[in-house]
Coordinates of C-alpha atoms in Angstrom, one line a residue:
Chain A
X14 CA 22.3 7.0 -33.4
X15 CA 20.4 9.5 -33.6
X16 CA 19.7 10.2 -30.2
X17 CA 22.3 12.9 -27.8
X18 CA 24.3 10.8 -25.6
X19 CA 23.9 12.4 -22.1
X20 CA 27.3 12.8 -20.1
X21 CA 26.8 11.7 -16.8
X22 CA 30.5 12.5 -15.9
X23 CA 30.4 15.9 -16.9
X24 CA 27.2 16.9 -15.0
X25 CA 28.5 14.7 -12.2
X26 CA 31.9 16.9 -12.4
X27 CA 29.9 20.6 -12.1
X28 CA 27.9 19.1 -9.6
X29 CA 31.0 18.5 -7.6
X30 CA 32.4 21.8 -8.2
X31 CA 29.2 23.2 -6.4
X32 CA 29.9 20.9 -3.7
X33 CA 33.3 21.5 -3.1
X34 CA 32.8 25.0 -2.9
X35 CA 30.2 24.4 -0.4
X36 CA 32.6 22.0 1.8
X37 CA 35.2 24.4 1.8
X38 CA 33.2 27.0 3.3
X39 CA 31.8 24.2 5.9
X40 CA 35.4 23.3 6.6
X41 CA 36.5 27.5 7.2
X42 CA 33.7 27.2 10.0
X43 CA 35.1 24.3 11.4
X44 CA 32.5 21.6 10.0
X45 CA 33.9 20.1 7.7
X46 CA 31.7 17.6 6.1
X47 CA 32.3 13.5 7.1
X48 CA 31.3 10.6 5.8
X49 CA 31.7 6.8 7.0
X50 CA 30.8 3.9 5.2
X51 CA 29.7 0.7 6.8
X52 CA 30.6 -2.7 4.8
X53 CA 29.5 -5.7 6.0
X54 CA 30.8 -9.3 5.3
X55 CA 31.9 -9.6 1.8
X56 CA 32.7 -6.5 0.3
X57 CA 34.1 -7.5 -2.6
X58 CA 30.2 -6.7 -4.3
X59 CA 30.3 -3.2 -3.5
X60 CA 34.1 -2.4 -3.3
X61 CA 34.5 -0.8 -6.4
X62 CA 31.2 1.3 -5.8
X63 CA 33.0 2.5 -2.4
X64 CA 36.1 3.1 -4.2
X65 CA 34.5 5.6 -6.1
X66 CA 32.5 7.3 -3.5
X67 CA 35.8 7.5 -1.5
X68 CA 37.5 9.7 -5.2
X69 CA 34.5 11.8 -5.4
X70 CA 34.7 12.6 -1.7
X71 CA 38.1 13.5 -2.0
X72 CA 37.6 15.4 -4.6
X73 CA 34.7 17.4 -3.2
X74 CA 36.7 18.0 0.0
X75 CA 34.4 15.5 2.1
X76 CA 36.3 13.3 4.4
X77 CA 35.6 9.5 3.8
X78 CA 35.9 6.9 5.9
X79 CA 35.3 3.2 5.0
X80 CA 34.6 0.6 7.7
X81 CA 34.6 -3.1 7.1
X82 CA 32.5 -5.4 9.3
X83 CA 33.0 -9.6 9.4
X84 CA 30.1 -11.1 8.1
X85 CA 28.9 -12.4 11.9
X86 CA 28.5 -9.0 13.4
X87 CA 25.3 -8.9 14.6
X88 CA 22.1 -6.5 13.8
X89 CA 22.5 -5.2 18.3
X90 CA 25.9 -4.6 17.0
X91 CA 25.4 -2.5 14.0
X92 CA 22.6 -1.0 15.9
X93 CA 24.8 0.1 18.4
X94 CA 27.4 1.2 15.7
X95 CA 24.8 3.5 14.4
X96 CA 24.2 4.8 17.6
X97 CA 27.5 5.9 18.4
X98 CA 27.9 7.7 14.7
X99 CA 24.4 9.1 15.6
X100 CA 25.6 10.4 18.4
X101 CA 28.9 11.6 17.1
X102 CA 29.2 15.6 16.1
X103 CA 32.3 14.3 14.0
X104 CA 30.4 12.3 11.7
X105 CA 27.8 14.1 9.2
X106 CA 26.9 10.9 7.4
X107 CA 26.4 7.2 7.5
X108 CA 26.1 5.5 4.5
X109 CA 25.4 1.7 4.4
X110 CA 26.4 -0.4 1.9
X111 CA 24.5 -2.6 0.5
X112 CA 24.3 -6.1 -0.2
X113 CA 24.6 -6.8 3.9
X114 CA 24.6 -11.1 5.1
X115 CA 21.0 -12.3 5.2
X116 CA 20.5 -11.7 8.7
X117 CA 20.8 -8.8 8.6
X118 CA 17.3 -6.5 7.4
X119 CA 18.5 -3.5 5.5
X120 CA 15.5 -1.6 6.5
X121 CA 15.9 -2.1 10.1
X122 CA 19.4 -0.3 10.0
X123 CA 18.0 2.6 7.4
X124 CA 15.6 3.3 10.1
X125 CA 18.1 3.9 12.6
X126 CA 20.1 6.6 11.0
X127 CA 19.7 9.4 12.0
X128 CA 16.9 11.6 9.7
X129 CA 20.1 14.4 10.0
X130 CA 22.9 11.8 8.9
X131 CA 20.5 10.2 6.3
X132 CA 22.8 11.2 3.1
X133 CA 21.3 8.3 1.3
X134 CA 17.7 9.5 1.6
X135 CA 16.6 5.8 2.9
X136 CA 15.0 7.2 6.3
X137 CA 11.2 7.1 6.1
X138 CA 10.9 10.7 7.4
X139 CA 13.7 11.2 4.1
X140 CA 11.0 9.8 1.7
X141 CA 8.0 10.9 3.2
X142 CA 9.7 14.5 3.1
X143 CA 9.7 14.1 -1.0
X144 CA 6.1 13.3 -0.8
X145 CA 5.6 16.4 0.8
X146 CA 8.0 18.4 -1.8
X147 CA 10.2 19.4 1.0
X148 CA 13.4 17.8 -0.1
X149 CA 16.2 18.1 2.0
X150 CA 18.1 14.7 1.6
X151 CA 16.5 12.7 -1.2
X152 CA 17.7 9.3 -2.4
X153 CA 20.9 9.8 -4.0
X154 CA 19.7 7.5 -7.4
X155 CA 16.3 8.7 -8.0
X156 CA 17.8 12.6 -7.4
X157 CA 20.2 11.9 -9.8
X158 CA 18.1 10.5 -12.4
X159 CA 15.6 13.8 -12.0
X160 CA 18.9 16.2 -12.0
X161 CA 19.8 14.2 -15.3
X162 CA 16.7 15.9 -16.9
X163 CA 16.5 18.7 -15.7
X164 CA 19.7 19.4 -17.3
X165 CA 17.7 18.6 -21.0
X166 CA 16.4 22.1 -23.0
X167 CA 12.8 20.5 -21.8
X168 CA 9.9 22.0 -19.5
X169 CA 8.9 19.2 -17.1
X170 CA 5.8 21.0 -16.1
X171 CA 3.2 18.9 -18.2
X172 CA 5.8 16.7 -19.9
X173 CA 4.1 13.0 -19.8
X174 CA 6.7 10.6 -18.3
X175 CA 6.8 6.6 -17.6
X176 CA 8.7 5.3 -14.8
X177 CA 9.2 1.7 -15.1
X178 CA 10.3 0.0 -12.4
X179 CA 8.3 0.7 -8.7
X180 CA 11.0 0.0 -6.2
X181 CA 10.8 2.0 -2.9
X182 CA 14.6 3.7 -3.4
X183 CA 14.6 4.7 -7.0
X184 CA 10.9 4.7 -9.2
X185 CA 8.9 5.3 -6.7
X186 CA 10.9 8.5 -5.1
X187 CA 11.6 9.4 -8.9
X188 CA 7.5 9.4 -9.4
X189 CA 7.2 11.7 -6.6
X190 CA 10.0 14.1 -7.9
X191 CA 8.8 14.6 -10.9
X192 CA 5.2 15.5 -9.5
X193 CA 6.6 17.9 -7.5
X194 CA 8.3 19.3 -10.6
X195 CA 4.8 19.4 -12.6
X196 CA 5.4 16.1 -14.8
X197 CA 2.5 13.8 -15.5
X198 CA 4.0 10.9 -14.6
X199 CA 3.1 6.8 -15.1
X200 CA 4.8 4.2 -12.8
X201 CA 4.7 1.0 -14.3
X202 CA 6.0 -2.3 -13.2
X203 CA 6.0 -6.5 -13.7
X204 CA 2.0 -6.4 -13.4
X205 CA 2.0 -3.8 -16.0
X206 CA -0.3 -5.3 -18.8
X207 CA 1.2 -3.3 -21.7
X208 CA 4.3 -1.5 -20.6
X209 CA 4.8 -0.5 -24.2
X210 CA 1.2 1.4 -24.4
X211 CA 2.9 3.4 -21.7
X212 CA 6.1 4.3 -23.0
X213 CA 5.3 5.3 -26.1
X214 CA 3.1 7.8 -25.0
X215 CA 5.9 9.3 -22.3
X216 CA 8.5 12.2 -23.5
X217 CA 10.6 10.8 -21.1
X218 CA 11.3 7.2 -19.8
X219 CA 13.0 6.4 -16.8
X220 CA 13.6 2.4 -16.3
X221 CA 15.1 1.2 -13.5
X222 CA 14.4 -2.5 -13.2
X223 CA 17.1 -5.0 -13.8
X224 CA 16.7 -6.6 -16.9
X225 CA 18.7 -6.0 -20.0
X226 CA 17.4 -5.5 -23.0
X227 CA 14.1 -4.7 -21.4
X228 CA 13.2 -1.7 -23.3
X229 CA 13.6 -1.5 -27.3
X230 CA 12.9 1.2 -29.8
X231 CA 9.7 -0.1 -30.9
X232 CA 8.6 1.0 -26.9
X233 CA 9.0 4.7 -27.4
X234 CA 8.3 7.6 -29.0
X235 CA 10.5 9.1 -31.7
X236 CA 12.5 12.2 -30.2
X237 CA 12.3 11.0 -26.0
X238 CA 14.3 11.1 -23.5
X239 CA 15.5 7.4 -22.3
X240 CA 17.2 7.6 -18.8
X241 CA 18.4 4.2 -18.0
X242 CA 19.3 3.4 -14.1
X243 CA 19.7 -0.6 -14.3
X244 CA 23.0 -1.8 -13.9
X245 CA 23.4 -4.8 -14.9
X246 CA 26.8 -7.5 -15.6
X247 CA 26.6 -9.2 -19.3
X248 CA 28.9 -11.5 -20.7
X249 CA 31.7 -9.4 -18.5
X250 CA 30.5 -6.0 -19.7
X251 CA 28.1 -3.6 -17.4
X252 CA 24.8 -2.7 -19.2
X253 CA 21.7 -0.8 -18.7
X254 CA 18.1 -2.4 -18.9
X255 CA 17.6 -0.7 -22.3
X256 CA 18.7 -2.3 -25.5
X257 CA 21.0 0.8 -26.2
X258 CA 21.6 0.6 -30.2
X259 CA 17.7 0.9 -31.0
X260 CA 16.9 2.9 -29.0
X261 CA 19.2 5.4 -29.6
X262 CA 18.1 5.1 -33.3
X263 CA 14.6 6.3 -32.0
X264 CA 15.0 8.7 -28.8
X265 CA 16.0 12.7 -28.3
X266 CA 18.4 11.8 -25.5
X267 CA 19.7 9.0 -23.9
X268 CA 22.3 8.0 -21.0
X269 CA 24.4 5.2 -21.6
X270 CA 25.7 2.9 -18.9
X271 CA 28.5 3.2 -17.6
X272 CA 28.6 6.8 -17.4
X273 CA 25.3 8.0 -16.9
X274 CA 23.4 7.9 -14.1
X275 CA 26.2 6.1 -12.0
X276 CA 28.9 9.2 -11.9
X277 CA 25.8 11.6 -10.8
X278 CA 24.5 9.1 -8.3
X279 CA 27.7 9.3 -6.4
X280 CA 28.1 13.3 -6.8
X281 CA 24.3 13.3 -5.4
X282 CA 25.7 11.5 -2.9
X283 CA 28.3 13.9 -2.0
X284 CA 25.4 16.6 -2.1
X285 CA 24.0 15.2 0.3
X286 CA 26.9 15.0 2.6
X287 CA 27.2 18.5 2.3
X288 CA 23.5 19.5 2.4
X289 CA 23.3 17.4 5.9
X290 CA 26.3 18.7 7.3
X291 CA 24.6 22.2 7.0
X292 CA 21.6 21.3 8.4
X293 CA 23.7 19.9 11.3
X294 CA 25.7 22.9 11.6
X295 CA 22.6 24.9 12.0
X296 CA 20.9 22.7 14.3
X297 CA 23.4 22.8 16.8
X298 CA 23.9 26.9 16.4
X299 CA 20.2 27.6 16.9
X300 CA 20.6 25.0 20.4
X301 CA 23.4 27.1 21.3
X302 CA 21.8 30.7 20.4
X303 CA 18.4 28.8 22.9
X304 CA 20.9 28.3 25.4
X305 CA 22.4 31.6 25.7
X306 CA 18.6 33.3 25.9
Chain B
X19 CA -27.7 5.5 -15.4
X20 CA -25.5 2.0 -15.8
X21 CA -23.3 2.3 -13.2
X22 CA -23.5 0.5 -9.9
X23 CA -23.7 3.2 -6.8
X24 CA -21.3 2.5 -4.2
X25 CA -22.8 2.7 -1.0
X26 CA -20.3 3.9 1.0
X27 CA -22.4 4.3 4.1
X28 CA -22.6 0.4 4.1
X29 CA -18.7 -0.1 3.6
X30 CA -18.0 2.4 6.4
X31 CA -20.7 0.2 8.6
X32 CA -18.8 -3.1 7.8
X33 CA -15.5 -1.6 8.7
X34 CA -16.9 0.1 12.2
X35 CA -18.4 -3.1 13.3
X36 CA -14.5 -4.6 13.1
X37 CA -13.3 -1.6 14.9
X38 CA -15.9 -1.6 17.5
X39 CA -14.7 -5.5 18.0
X40 CA -11.3 -4.5 18.2
X41 CA -11.6 -1.6 20.7
X42 CA -13.6 -3.5 22.6
X43 CA -11.0 -6.0 23.1
X44 CA -8.3 -3.2 24.3
X45 CA -11.1 -2.2 26.7
X46 CA -10.6 -5.4 28.3
X47 CA -7.0 -4.5 28.5
X48 CA -6.9 -1.4 30.1
X49 CA -6.5 -0.1 27.1
X50 CA -9.5 1.7 25.6
X51 CA -8.7 4.2 22.3
X52 CA -9.2 7.7 22.8
X53 CA -9.1 10.6 20.6
X54 CA -8.7 13.9 21.2
X55 CA -9.6 16.6 18.5
X56 CA -7.8 20.1 18.6
X57 CA -10.0 23.3 16.5
X58 CA -8.3 26.5 16.5
X59 CA -10.4 29.5 15.9
X60 CA -13.7 29.8 13.8
X61 CA -14.8 26.0 14.4
X62 CA -17.8 26.5 12.4
X63 CA -16.5 25.2 9.4
X64 CA -15.3 22.0 10.3
X65 CA -18.2 21.7 13.4
X66 CA -20.0 18.8 11.1
X67 CA -16.9 17.5 10.2
X68 CA -16.1 17.0 13.9
X69 CA -19.8 15.7 15.1
X70 CA -19.6 13.0 12.5
X71 CA -16.1 12.2 13.8
X72 CA -18.2 12.1 17.3
X73 CA -20.6 10.4 16.3
X74 CA -18.5 7.6 14.4
X75 CA -16.0 7.0 17.6
X76 CA -19.0 6.8 19.9
X77 CA -20.2 3.6 17.6
X78 CA -17.2 2.3 17.4
X79 CA -16.0 2.2 21.2
X80 CA -13.6 5.0 20.7
X81 CA -13.5 7.7 23.5
X82 CA -13.8 10.7 21.5
X83 CA -12.8 14.3 23.4
X84 CA -13.0 17.7 21.0
X85 CA -11.0 20.6 22.4
X86 CA -11.7 24.2 20.7
X87 CA -8.9 26.9 21.2
X88 CA -9.6 30.5 20.4
X89 CA -8.1 32.3 17.2
X90 CA -5.3 33.5 19.2
X91 CA -3.7 30.6 20.3
X92 CA -0.3 31.0 19.0
X93 CA 2.1 28.2 17.4
X94 CA 4.2 27.8 20.8
X95 CA 1.0 27.0 23.1
X96 CA -0.1 25.0 20.4
X97 CA 2.9 23.3 19.8
X98 CA 3.4 22.7 24.1
X99 CA -0.3 21.3 23.6
X100 CA 0.6 18.7 21.5
X101 CA 3.8 18.0 23.3
X102 CA 1.8 17.3 26.0
X103 CA -1.0 15.2 24.9
X104 CA 1.9 13.2 23.0
X105 CA 3.2 12.5 26.5
X106 CA 0.0 11.5 27.9
X107 CA -0.7 7.9 27.8
X108 CA -4.5 7.9 28.0
X109 CA -4.6 9.8 24.8
X110 CA -3.7 7.5 21.7
X111 CA -4.6 9.8 18.5
X112 CA -4.4 13.6 17.8
X113 CA -6.3 14.8 15.5
X114 CA -5.9 18.5 14.1
X115 CA -8.8 20.2 12.8
X116 CA -8.7 22.1 9.4
X117 CA -8.8 24.9 8.6
X118 CA -6.2 26.6 11.1
X119 CA -5.7 30.2 11.5
X120 CA -3.1 31.9 9.1
X121 CA -0.5 32.3 11.4
X122 CA -0.3 28.5 12.5
X123 CA 1.4 26.3 9.7
X124 CA -0.4 23.1 9.6
X125 CA 2.7 21.0 8.4
X126 CA 4.5 22.2 11.5
X127 CA 1.9 20.8 13.9
X128 CA 1.4 17.9 11.6
X129 CA 5.0 16.9 12.3
X130 CA 4.7 17.3 15.9
X131 CA 2.1 14.7 16.7
X132 CA 4.0 11.5 17.4
X133 CA 4.1 8.7 14.5
X134 CA 2.5 6.4 17.0
X135 CA -0.3 8.9 17.8
X136 CA -0.5 10.0 13.8
X137 CA -4.5 8.7 13.1
X138 CA -4.7 11.1 10.5
X139 CA -1.5 9.5 8.8
X140 CA 0.1 13.0 8.1
X141 CA 3.3 13.2 9.6
X142 CA 5.8 12.6 6.8
X143 CA 7.0 9.6 8.7
X144 CA 3.9 7.7 8.2
X145 CA 4.1 9.2 4.8
X146 CA 7.5 7.7 4.3
X147 CA 6.1 4.1 5.5
X148 CA 3.3 3.8 2.8
X149 CA 6.3 4.3 0.1
X150 CA 7.9 1.5 1.8
X151 CA 4.8 -0.9 1.8
X152 CA 4.8 -0.9 5.3
X153 CA 1.3 1.0 6.0
X154 CA 0.3 1.5 9.8
X155 CA -1.5 4.5 9.8
X156 CA -2.2 5.9 6.4
X157 CA -3.7 9.5 5.5
X158 CA -7.7 8.7 6.1
X159 CA -9.0 10.0 3.1
X160 CA -6.5 8.1 0.8
X161 CA -6.6 5.1 2.5
X162 CA -10.3 4.8 2.0
X163 CA -10.4 5.8 -1.4
X164 CA -8.5 2.6 -2.2
X165 CA -10.8 0.7 0.7
X166 CA -13.9 1.4 -1.7
X167 CA -12.1 -0.1 -4.9
X168 CA -10.7 -3.3 -2.9
X169 CA -14.9 -4.0 -2.3
X170 CA -15.3 -4.1 -6.1
X171 CA -14.9 -7.5 -7.8
X172 CA -11.5 -6.0 -9.5
X173 CA -8.2 -7.8 -9.8
X174 CA -6.3 -4.9 -8.5
X175 CA -3.0 -6.2 -9.9
X176 CA -2.3 -4.5 -13.7
X177 CA -5.7 -2.5 -13.2
X178 CA -4.7 0.6 -15.1
X179 CA -5.4 3.7 -12.6
X180 CA -5.2 7.4 -13.1
X181 CA -5.0 9.6 -10.4
X182 CA -6.7 13.0 -11.0
X183 CA -5.1 15.1 -8.6
X184 CA -1.5 15.6 -7.0
X185 CA -2.0 16.4 -3.5
X186 CA 0.1 15.2 -0.3
X187 CA -2.5 14.4 1.3
X188 CA -4.8 12.7 -1.0
X189 CA -3.8 12.1 -4.5
X190 CA -0.2 10.9 -3.9
X191 CA -0.6 8.9 -1.3
X192 CA -3.5 6.8 -3.3
X193 CA -1.1 6.2 -5.8
X194 CA 1.6 5.0 -3.5
X195 CA -1.4 2.9 -1.9
X196 CA -2.4 1.5 -5.5
X197 CA 1.3 1.1 -6.8
X198 CA 1.3 -1.5 -3.5
X199 CA -1.0 -3.2 -4.8
X200 CA 0.3 -3.9 -7.9
X201 CA -1.9 -1.2 -10.3
X202 CA -0.1 0.5 -12.8
X203 CA -0.8 3.9 -11.8
X204 CA -0.8 7.9 -14.0
X205 CA -1.0 10.8 -11.6
X206 CA -2.3 14.4 -13.4
X207 CA -2.7 17.6 -12.1
X208 CA -3.4 21.3 -13.4
X209 CA -0.4 21.1 -15.6
X210 CA -1.2 17.7 -17.4
X211 CA -1.8 18.9 -20.9
X212 CA -4.6 16.2 -21.6
X213 CA -6.3 14.4 -18.6
X214 CA -8.9 12.4 -20.9
X215 CA -6.2 11.3 -22.7
X216 CA -5.3 9.8 -19.3
X217 CA -8.7 8.9 -17.9
X218 CA -10.0 7.4 -21.2
X219 CA -7.2 4.6 -20.3
X220 CA -8.0 4.3 -17.0
X221 CA -9.9 0.9 -16.0
X222 CA -10.3 3.1 -12.7
X223 CA -10.4 7.2 -12.0
X224 CA -9.9 8.7 -8.8
X225 CA -10.4 12.5 -8.3
X226 CA -9.2 14.9 -5.8
X227 CA -8.9 18.1 -7.2
X228 CA -11.9 20.0 -5.7
X229 CA -13.6 21.7 -9.2
X230 CA -17.0 20.3 -9.7
X231 CA -18.0 18.9 -13.2
X232 CA -14.2 18.6 -13.7
X233 CA -14.7 15.2 -14.7
X234 CA -17.3 14.3 -17.9
X235 CA -19.1 11.2 -19.0
X236 CA -16.9 11.6 -22.1
X237 CA -14.2 11.3 -20.5
X238 CA -14.3 8.1 -19.0
X239 CA -13.6 4.2 -20.8
X240 CA -17.3 2.2 -20.0
X241 CA -17.5 -0.1 -17.5
X242 CA -14.8 2.0 -15.3
X243 CA -14.6 2.8 -11.8
X244 CA -15.3 6.6 -10.7
X245 CA -14.4 7.3 -7.1
X246 CA -14.9 11.0 -6.2
X247 CA -13.2 12.5 -3.5
X248 CA -14.1 16.0 -4.1
X249 CA -16.4 18.0 -1.8
X250 CA -17.6 21.4 -3.2
X251 CA -20.7 23.1 -2.2
X252 CA -22.5 24.2 -5.5
X253 CA -26.1 26.0 -4.9
X254 CA -26.3 25.0 -1.3
X255 CA -25.6 21.7 -1.8
X256 CA -22.7 19.4 -1.6
X257 CA -21.7 17.8 -4.7
X258 CA -18.3 15.8 -5.8
X259 CA -15.4 16.6 -8.5
X260 CA -17.3 14.8 -11.2
X261 CA -20.6 15.4 -13.3
X262 CA -22.5 12.5 -11.7
X263 CA -25.0 12.1 -14.6
X264 CA -22.9 11.7 -17.5
X265 CA -20.6 9.9 -15.5
X266 CA -22.8 7.5 -14.4
X267 CA -23.8 6.9 -17.8
X268 CA -20.5 5.5 -18.9
X269 CA -19.2 4.3 -15.6
X270 CA -19.4 0.4 -14.2
X271 CA -19.2 1.7 -10.9
X272 CA -19.5 5.4 -9.4
X273 CA -19.0 6.4 -5.3
X274 CA -22.0 9.5 -4.8
X275 CA -21.3 12.6 -2.8
X276 CA -22.2 12.7 -0.3
X277 CA -22.4 9.0 0.7
X278 CA -19.1 7.6 -1.0
X279 CA -16.0 8.6 0.6
X280 CA -16.6 10.6 3.1
X281 CA -18.1 8.0 5.5
X282 CA -15.3 5.5 4.5
X283 CA -13.1 8.4 5.6
X284 CA -14.4 8.8 9.0
X285 CA -14.7 4.8 9.7
X286 CA -10.8 5.1 8.5
X287 CA -9.9 7.5 11.3
X288 CA -11.4 5.1 13.7
X289 CA -9.7 2.3 12.6
X290 CA -6.5 3.6 12.9
X291 CA -7.6 5.1 16.3
X292 CA -7.9 1.3 17.4
X293 CA -4.4 0.7 15.2
X294 CA -2.6 3.4 17.0
X295 CA -3.7 2.2 20.9
X296 CA -2.3 -1.4 19.6
X297 CA 0.8 -0.3 18.7
X298 CA 1.0 1.5 21.8
X299 CA 0.0 -1.5 23.9
X300 CA 2.6 -3.2 22.2
X301 CA 5.2 -0.5 22.6
X302 CA 4.7 -0.1 26.3
X303 CA 4.6 -4.1 27.1
X304 CA 8.0 -4.2 25.1
X305 CA 9.2 -1.5 27.4
X306 CA 7.7 -3.1 30.3
X307 CA 9.4 -6.4 29.4
X308 CA 12.2 -5.1 29.3
X309 CA 12.6 -3.3 32.8
X310 CA 11.8 -6.9 33.8
X311 CA 15.0 -8.7 32.5

């Protein structure tokens, strides 16, 4: 292996330190950040993820409340719950755990979350703000993947980047974030005629498809960066979307799975929680100042 | 010249016909679409553009009111005006003509326009909805450029497209719209190391930079589509961003400037006006039905 392994846990720990300092400052002002996580139905799939969020929150000084609702909770009931959380000044961020039961359309719920409490960065207005380069609360996984690239000794301006996967919450936002930083970005997906043609031309490859072994070493330019966002279970093991061994031979830097993008994503959620709380505090103070005039 | 010239005026006329039918139907229901255009300060730069919009509106059965405000109108006054128009059920769309005076931040005004009346498709929520492939009101120029591509006998799925220019209201939205249609999209800009490398690999090239002569024939793949979104004044003539003669030798299809994307953009604005009015009518009817329960 020639590639340098990117240590997601170390990057996450550093982010969490900064978050903890901001959270402590907010707590001093009477605004300790507080997240509420909503799980519906069979929560076993997301349980590990929720527990990771809870642990990360605790170490960052962010209060975290995990709520479980039964499978047959209706869309109307969930809407009411979210509207209640939107209105509650003691709640600063709302997390909707996936998967949801089939009768609950996830996008409908995400749009109900107030943009100032949208710590997952999923509301259309949050996504639109990324396009406008006016990043407040970005989608956590996409932001995390880009944060990892920023830690490397590369100039992102002019960098040729290929993003494989064009999902609304990962691939596309990664593309806009990178465009905002000056990279030249190509987005490939299942309809692309030759992914290898685009990946071989890239200084950095982001992969977010959900197919183990999708990217192999012969699809890479020597010395490039590989950021693997996939999370797949194969024979009881968690693996990403890239064939790790062959890619690590060719790449200059590569993220492991697990231990790469995952921990940084959770740390980004906490950074969003602090950011959301700061925005809400300022919003309330502006409102208060105005009644004072 | 070997390229087929794309007739923007004919495409626009066909769109306007469809829009006129929908507008007539809305008028029958008591909902004739009505646009209000706001110009501030020296309006000479935008006057021709506003007049074109007015003419297009008339021929599409859309009422159009052009309002001019003096240069020293404050942001607070304009905010009040927009909020009044948002609340007025007889107004279905609000257009903010650019350029605005320096003391008026255009984005702040655009965010004030109610998303249901955002016929220019500039609100962050409108942009975010494009990313989510949930297109209601898209930014007119970007939508127009993509509509032109759709009229050609090409399969957009898997098409390699290079977009040159990454502005928030043209280049980036074109990229998302094309991704939504299944194209493989690369976005280049002033920080891209070699634009020619990317444009030569493309089956279709969209150019939206504002630099005459930026793209030359030797930067194209033979038979490709060239969609020129630039509008520049050179020696008293209006020209696009591509060197027309050399590009027309190589390309398979090319848009002229003027007469290409421009007329389709105005027709798209009218399509948005009708779409916005339909959404508002349904919104009011839903609200009415609810009070009836």
